[in-house]
Tab-separated table of C-alpha atoms in Angstrom:
chain	number	residue	atom	x	y	z
A	251	MET	CA	21.962	13.326	-2.443
A	252	ASN	CA	20.328	14.954	0.582
A	253	THR	CA	22.833	14.985	3.442
A	254	THR	CA	20.297	13.488	5.867
A	255	LEU	CA	19.750	10.557	3.530
A	256	ALA	CA	23.448	10.250	2.704
A	257	ALA	CA	24.385	9.998	6.374
A	258	ALA	CA	22.007	7.108	7.077
A	259	SER	CA	23.253	3.521	7.123
A	260	ARG	CA	19.980	1.655	7.720
A	261	ILE	CA	16.969	3.182	5.973
A	262	VAL	CA	13.341	2.090	6.158
A	263	VAL	CA	10.830	3.553	3.710
A	264	LEU	CA	7.141	3.912	4.490
A	265	SER	CA	5.322	4.337	1.185
A	266	GLY	CA	1.730	5.407	0.668
A	267	ALA	CA	-0.657	6.014	-2.193
A	268	GLY	CA	1.133	9.199	-3.243
A	269	ILE	CA	4.073	7.280	-4.681
A	270	SER	CA	1.793	5.502	-7.170
A	271	THR	CA	-0.399	8.383	-8.368
A	272	GLU	CA	2.030	9.170	-11.191
A	273	SER	CA	1.627	5.557	-12.311
A	274	GLY	CA	-2.059	6.238	-12.861
A	275	ILE	CA	-3.360	4.789	-9.593
A	276	PRO	CA	-5.454	7.428	-7.787
A	277	ASP	CA	-5.121	7.949	-4.059
A	278	PHE	CA	-8.146	8.081	-1.795
A	279	ARG	CA	-8.105	11.407	0.036
A	280	GLY	CA	-6.329	13.802	-2.338
A	281	PRO	CA	-8.024	16.489	-4.459
A	282	ASN	CA	-8.415	13.951	-7.284
A	283	GLY	CA	-8.720	10.972	-4.977
A	284	LEU	CA	-11.214	8.176	-5.433
A	285	TRP	CA	-13.227	9.061	-2.340
A	286	THR	CA	-13.152	12.758	-3.205
A	287	ARG	CA	-14.618	12.127	-6.653
A	288	GLU	CA	-16.934	9.272	-5.648
A	289	PRO	CA	-17.850	9.502	-1.944
A	290	GLY	CA	-20.080	6.418	-2.169
A	291	SER	CA	-17.099	4.286	-3.104
A	292	GLN	CA	-15.958	4.323	0.532
A	293	ARG	CA	-18.462	1.528	1.216
A	294	LEU	CA	-16.440	-0.739	-1.043
A	295	SER	CA	-13.566	-0.438	1.457
A	296	SER	CA	-15.686	-1.400	4.480
A	297	LEU	CA	-15.428	-5.027	5.603
A	298	ARG	CA	-18.838	-4.874	7.258
A	299	ALA	CA	-20.546	-3.496	4.146
A	300	TYR	CA	-18.754	-6.051	1.988
A	301	THR	CA	-19.820	-9.026	4.075
A	302	GLU	CA	-23.403	-7.860	4.680
A	303	ASP	CA	-24.394	-6.412	1.297
A	304	PRO	CA	-24.231	-8.562	-1.862
A	305	GLU	CA	-24.582	-5.423	-3.996
A	306	VAL	CA	-21.394	-3.993	-2.460
A	307	ARG	CA	-19.609	-7.224	-3.368
A	308	ARG	CA	-20.907	-7.104	-6.942
A	309	ARG	CA	-19.758	-3.487	-7.280
A	310	SER	CA	-16.396	-4.423	-5.787
A	311	TRP	CA	-15.838	-7.191	-8.338
A	312	GLN	CA	-16.634	-4.814	-11.191
A	313	ALA	CA	-14.228	-2.269	-9.715
A	314	ARG	CA	-11.523	-4.923	-9.526
A	315	LEU	CA	-12.019	-5.810	-13.194
A	316	SER	CA	-11.284	-2.237	-14.231
A	317	HIS	CA	-8.715	-1.378	-11.565
A	318	PRO	CA	-5.814	0.657	-13.003
A	319	VAL	CA	-3.316	-1.590	-11.221
A	320	TRP	CA	-3.499	-4.152	-14.027
A	321	SER	CA	-1.904	-1.778	-16.545
A	322	ALA	CA	0.134	0.404	-14.174
A	323	GLU	CA	3.894	0.642	-14.513
A	324	PRO	CA	6.417	1.806	-11.905
A	325	ASN	CA	7.374	5.468	-12.120
A	326	PRO	CA	10.733	7.143	-11.377
A	327	ALA	CA	9.899	7.298	-7.653
A	328	HIS	CA	9.633	3.509	-7.434
A	329	ARG	CA	12.805	3.070	-9.453
A	330	ALA	CA	14.667	5.550	-7.236
A	331	LEU	CA	14.075	3.270	-4.255
A	332	VAL	CA	15.635	0.421	-6.234
A	333	THR	CA	18.673	2.654	-6.727
A	334	LEU	CA	18.742	3.279	-2.977
A	335	GLU	CA	18.517	-0.459	-2.321
A	336	HIS	CA	21.557	-1.032	-4.517
A	337	THR	CA	23.631	1.089	-2.117
A	338	GLY	CA	23.089	-1.597	0.517
A	339	ARG	CA	21.515	0.827	2.983
A	340	LEU	CA	17.800	0.147	2.401
A	341	ALA	CA	16.615	-2.319	5.029
A	342	ALA	CA	12.932	-2.445	4.128
A	343	ILE	CA	10.045	-0.827	2.299
A	344	VAL	CA	6.943	-0.855	4.450
A	345	THR	CA	4.138	-0.084	2.031
A	346	GLN	CA	0.491	0.765	2.505
A	347	ASN	CA	-0.042	0.117	-1.198
A	348	ILE	CA	-1.616	-3.003	-2.671
A	349	ASP	CA	-0.273	-2.536	-6.214
A	350	ARG	CA	3.085	-4.363	-6.045
A	351	LEU	CA	4.718	-1.608	-8.086
A	352	HIS	CA	7.767	-1.687	-5.795
A	353	GLN	CA	8.378	-5.312	-6.734
A	354	LYS	CA	7.634	-4.614	-10.391
A	355	ALA	CA	10.234	-1.826	-10.340
A	356	GLY	CA	12.847	-4.284	-9.113
A	357	SER	CA	12.762	-3.973	-5.319
A	358	ASP	CA	13.660	-7.199	-3.541
A	359	PRO	CA	10.294	-8.802	-2.624
A	360	GLU	CA	11.837	-9.958	0.658
A	361	ARG	CA	12.408	-6.340	1.644
A	362	VAL	CA	8.860	-5.204	0.789
A	363	ILE	CA	6.430	-5.465	3.703
A	364	GLU	CA	2.851	-5.182	2.414
A	365	LEU	CA	0.986	-3.800	5.411
A	366	HIS	CA	-2.371	-3.700	3.659
A	367	GLY	CA	-1.988	-6.847	1.592
A	368	SER	CA	-2.172	-7.182	-2.178
A	369	ILE	CA	-4.910	-7.027	-4.786
A	370	PHE	CA	-3.127	-9.755	-6.758
A	371	ASP	CA	-4.613	-12.487	-4.561
A	372	THR	CA	-8.040	-13.438	-3.221
A	373	VAL	CA	-8.798	-14.863	0.197
A	374	CYS	CA	-11.895	-16.649	1.491
A	375	LEU	CA	-13.292	-14.971	4.587
A	376	SER	CA	-14.512	-18.347	5.882
A	377	CYS	CA	-11.829	-20.953	5.238
A	378	GLY	CA	-8.854	-18.744	4.342
A	379	ASP	CA	-8.238	-20.348	0.935
A	380	ARG	CA	-5.940	-18.073	-1.043
A	381	ARG	CA	-5.616	-17.990	-4.841
A	382	PRO	CA	-4.473	-15.648	-7.633
A	383	MET	CA	-6.920	-12.797	-8.256
A	384	SER	CA	-6.798	-13.580	-11.987
A	385	GLU	CA	-8.753	-16.802	-11.391
A	386	ALA	CA	-11.638	-14.979	-9.698
A	387	LEU	CA	-11.684	-12.225	-12.311
A	388	ASP	CA	-11.970	-14.835	-15.057
A	389	ARG	CA	-15.050	-16.168	-13.267
A	390	VAL	CA	-16.551	-12.670	-13.089
A	391	ARG	CA	-15.965	-12.180	-16.811
A	392	ALA	CA	-17.645	-15.539	-17.417
A	393	GLY	CA	-20.811	-14.360	-15.680
A	394	GLU	CA	-20.387	-14.854	-11.919
A	395	PRO	CA	-21.136	-11.420	-10.401
A	396	ASP	CA	-20.033	-12.473	-6.898
A	397	PRO	CA	-17.898	-15.614	-7.177
A	398	PRO	CA	-17.899	-17.715	-3.994
A	399	CYS	CA	-14.974	-19.689	-2.605
A	400	LEU	CA	-14.396	-22.866	-4.613
A	401	VAL	CA	-13.472	-24.759	-1.432
A	402	CYS	CA	-16.254	-23.907	1.021
A	403	GLY	CA	-18.638	-21.552	-0.786
A	404	GLY	CA	-17.704	-18.655	1.481
A	405	ILE	CA	-17.287	-14.986	0.587
A	406	LEU	CA	-14.225	-14.121	-1.483
A	407	LYS	CA	-12.494	-10.750	-1.354
A	408	SER	CA	-9.184	-9.352	-2.427
A	409	ALA	CA	-6.363	-10.183	-0.025
A	410	THR	CA	-6.241	-6.557	1.075
A	411	ILE	CA	-7.032	-4.958	4.417
A	412	SER	CA	-10.440	-3.252	4.487
A	413	PHE	CA	-11.678	-0.779	7.077
A	414	GLY	CA	-12.811	-2.777	10.067
A	415	GLN	CA	-10.310	-5.536	9.362
A	416	SER	CA	-7.203	-6.164	11.449
A	417	LEU	CA	-3.754	-6.207	9.933
A	418	ASP	CA	-1.917	-9.506	9.759
A	419	ARG	CA	-0.045	-9.753	13.074
A	420	GLU	CA	3.133	-11.203	11.598
A	421	VAL	CA	3.278	-8.538	8.885
A	422	LEU	CA	2.775	-5.756	11.432
A	423	LEU	CA	5.450	-7.271	13.680
A	424	ARG	CA	7.933	-7.298	10.785
A	425	ALA	CA	7.153	-3.634	10.106
A	426	LYS	CA	7.617	-2.675	13.758
A	427	GLU	CA	10.922	-4.515	13.984
A	428	ALA	CA	12.143	-2.776	10.830
A	429	VAL	CA	11.320	0.755	11.977
A	430	GLN	CA	12.706	0.188	15.472
A	431	THR	CA	16.105	-0.802	14.083
A	432	CYS	CA	16.558	1.861	11.390
A	433	ASP	CA	18.468	5.111	11.714
A	434	LEU	CA	16.360	6.918	9.085
A	435	MET	CA	12.672	6.540	8.324
A	436	LEU	CA	11.790	7.940	4.913
A	437	VAL	CA	8.058	8.560	4.453
A	438	THR	CA	7.062	8.787	0.788
A	439	GLY	CA	3.573	9.705	-0.347
A	440	SER	CA	1.612	8.886	2.796
A	441	SER	CA	-0.852	11.242	4.477
A	442	LEU	CA	-0.177	9.309	7.706
A	443	ALA	CA	-3.899	9.359	8.428
A	444	VAL	CA	-4.445	5.602	8.805
A	445	GLN	CA	-3.440	3.594	11.847
A	446	PRO	CA	-1.547	1.507	12.712
A	447	ALA	CA	0.646	2.337	9.697
A	448	ALA	CA	0.962	6.003	10.660
A	449	GLY	CA	2.019	5.084	14.182
A	450	LEU	CA	5.159	3.463	12.806
A	451	VAL	CA	6.597	6.961	12.379
A	452	GLY	CA	6.310	7.692	16.087
A	453	LEU	CA	7.732	4.265	16.863
A	454	ALA	CA	10.783	4.956	14.720
A	455	ALA	CA	11.290	8.401	16.255
A	456	ARG	CA	11.083	7.035	19.811
A	457	ALA	CA	13.685	4.426	18.884
A	458	GLY	CA	16.049	7.231	17.854
A	459	ALA	CA	15.601	7.270	14.080
A	460	THR	CA	15.658	10.462	12.058
A	461	VAL	CA	12.343	11.018	10.274
A	462	MET	CA	12.172	12.455	6.759
A	463	ILE	CA	8.723	13.105	5.257
A	464	CYS	CA	8.173	13.533	1.523
A	465	ASN	CA	4.483	14.170	0.971
A	466	ALA	CA	2.480	16.715	-1.023
A	467	SER	CA	0.412	17.862	1.970
A	468	PRO	CA	0.991	18.230	5.733
A	469	THR	CA	0.701	15.135	7.911
A	470	PRO	CA	-0.084	14.687	11.623
A	471	TYR	CA	3.521	13.587	12.145
A	472	ASP	CA	5.327	16.524	10.569
A	473	HIS	CA	6.414	17.711	14.025
A	474	LEU	CA	8.598	14.609	14.334
A	475	ALA	CA	10.384	15.162	11.024
A	476	ALA	CA	13.883	16.556	10.707
A	477	VAL	CA	13.251	17.141	6.988
A	478	ILE	CA	9.947	17.810	5.181
A	479	LEU	CA	9.789	17.967	1.375
A	480	ARG	CA	6.675	18.658	-0.728
A	481	ASP	CA	7.939	18.224	-4.303
A	482	PRO	CA	6.429	15.603	-6.665
A	483	LEU	CA	7.907	12.234	-5.742
A	484	ALA	CA	8.734	11.231	-9.318
A	485	GLU	CA	11.112	14.213	-9.387
A	486	LEU	CA	12.135	14.312	-5.739
A	487	LEU	CA	13.157	10.724	-5.039
A	488	PRO	CA	15.457	10.348	-8.078
A	489	ALA	CA	17.182	13.586	-7.055
A	490	LEU	CA	17.580	12.378	-3.464
A	491	THR	CA	18.929	8.945	-4.358
A	492	ASN	CA	21.199	9.920	-7.246
A	493	PRO	CA	24.785	9.316	-6.048
């Protein structure tokens, strides 16, 4: 086990898209990322475009039907964090991912803070009604290209944070409290390009935590890191967490 990791008693992980790429879920900005291959798909992540353009909503529902998350399985990187949790030193996993692969791998759901929400639920943008995504997808398969809210007729979307949409205040507060009370912040697979998630690294560093960044490419916060590792996470994290 890396000595920096071994010396820590209260660890918080910040996980990004890079931890799930080996589970078949593409990231957004990487060389094979979704936005790199299909630049027009960025509009599907814009709250304004989603609410104003019915065609964007129809495309979004079709994309949800075929999203790789439905068949994805946790990879060794996810399972390595479960191993770390079993040592009793993992306080929280703050994740930017919407795929729930941490929970599927066996991480305690109470320790997983989903900063950007989850694709497994829908939410009405008008009345806030929340239901399982599977119900809406069944309606799409049955012929509704843009299923409205069953309560008020409002616009439905996945319960994920789009560009132009604020994070849930309580979720962000939980994340801030976690990083301000850890002695090691372990960044795994995040480009640290999206705020306010990326700013959690600076918050942890200012609170006195050691920062360890495991990401394939440089990040804007590398200067704060005591350790930077670039190896594939499915190989790296098991090696780091193996007793």
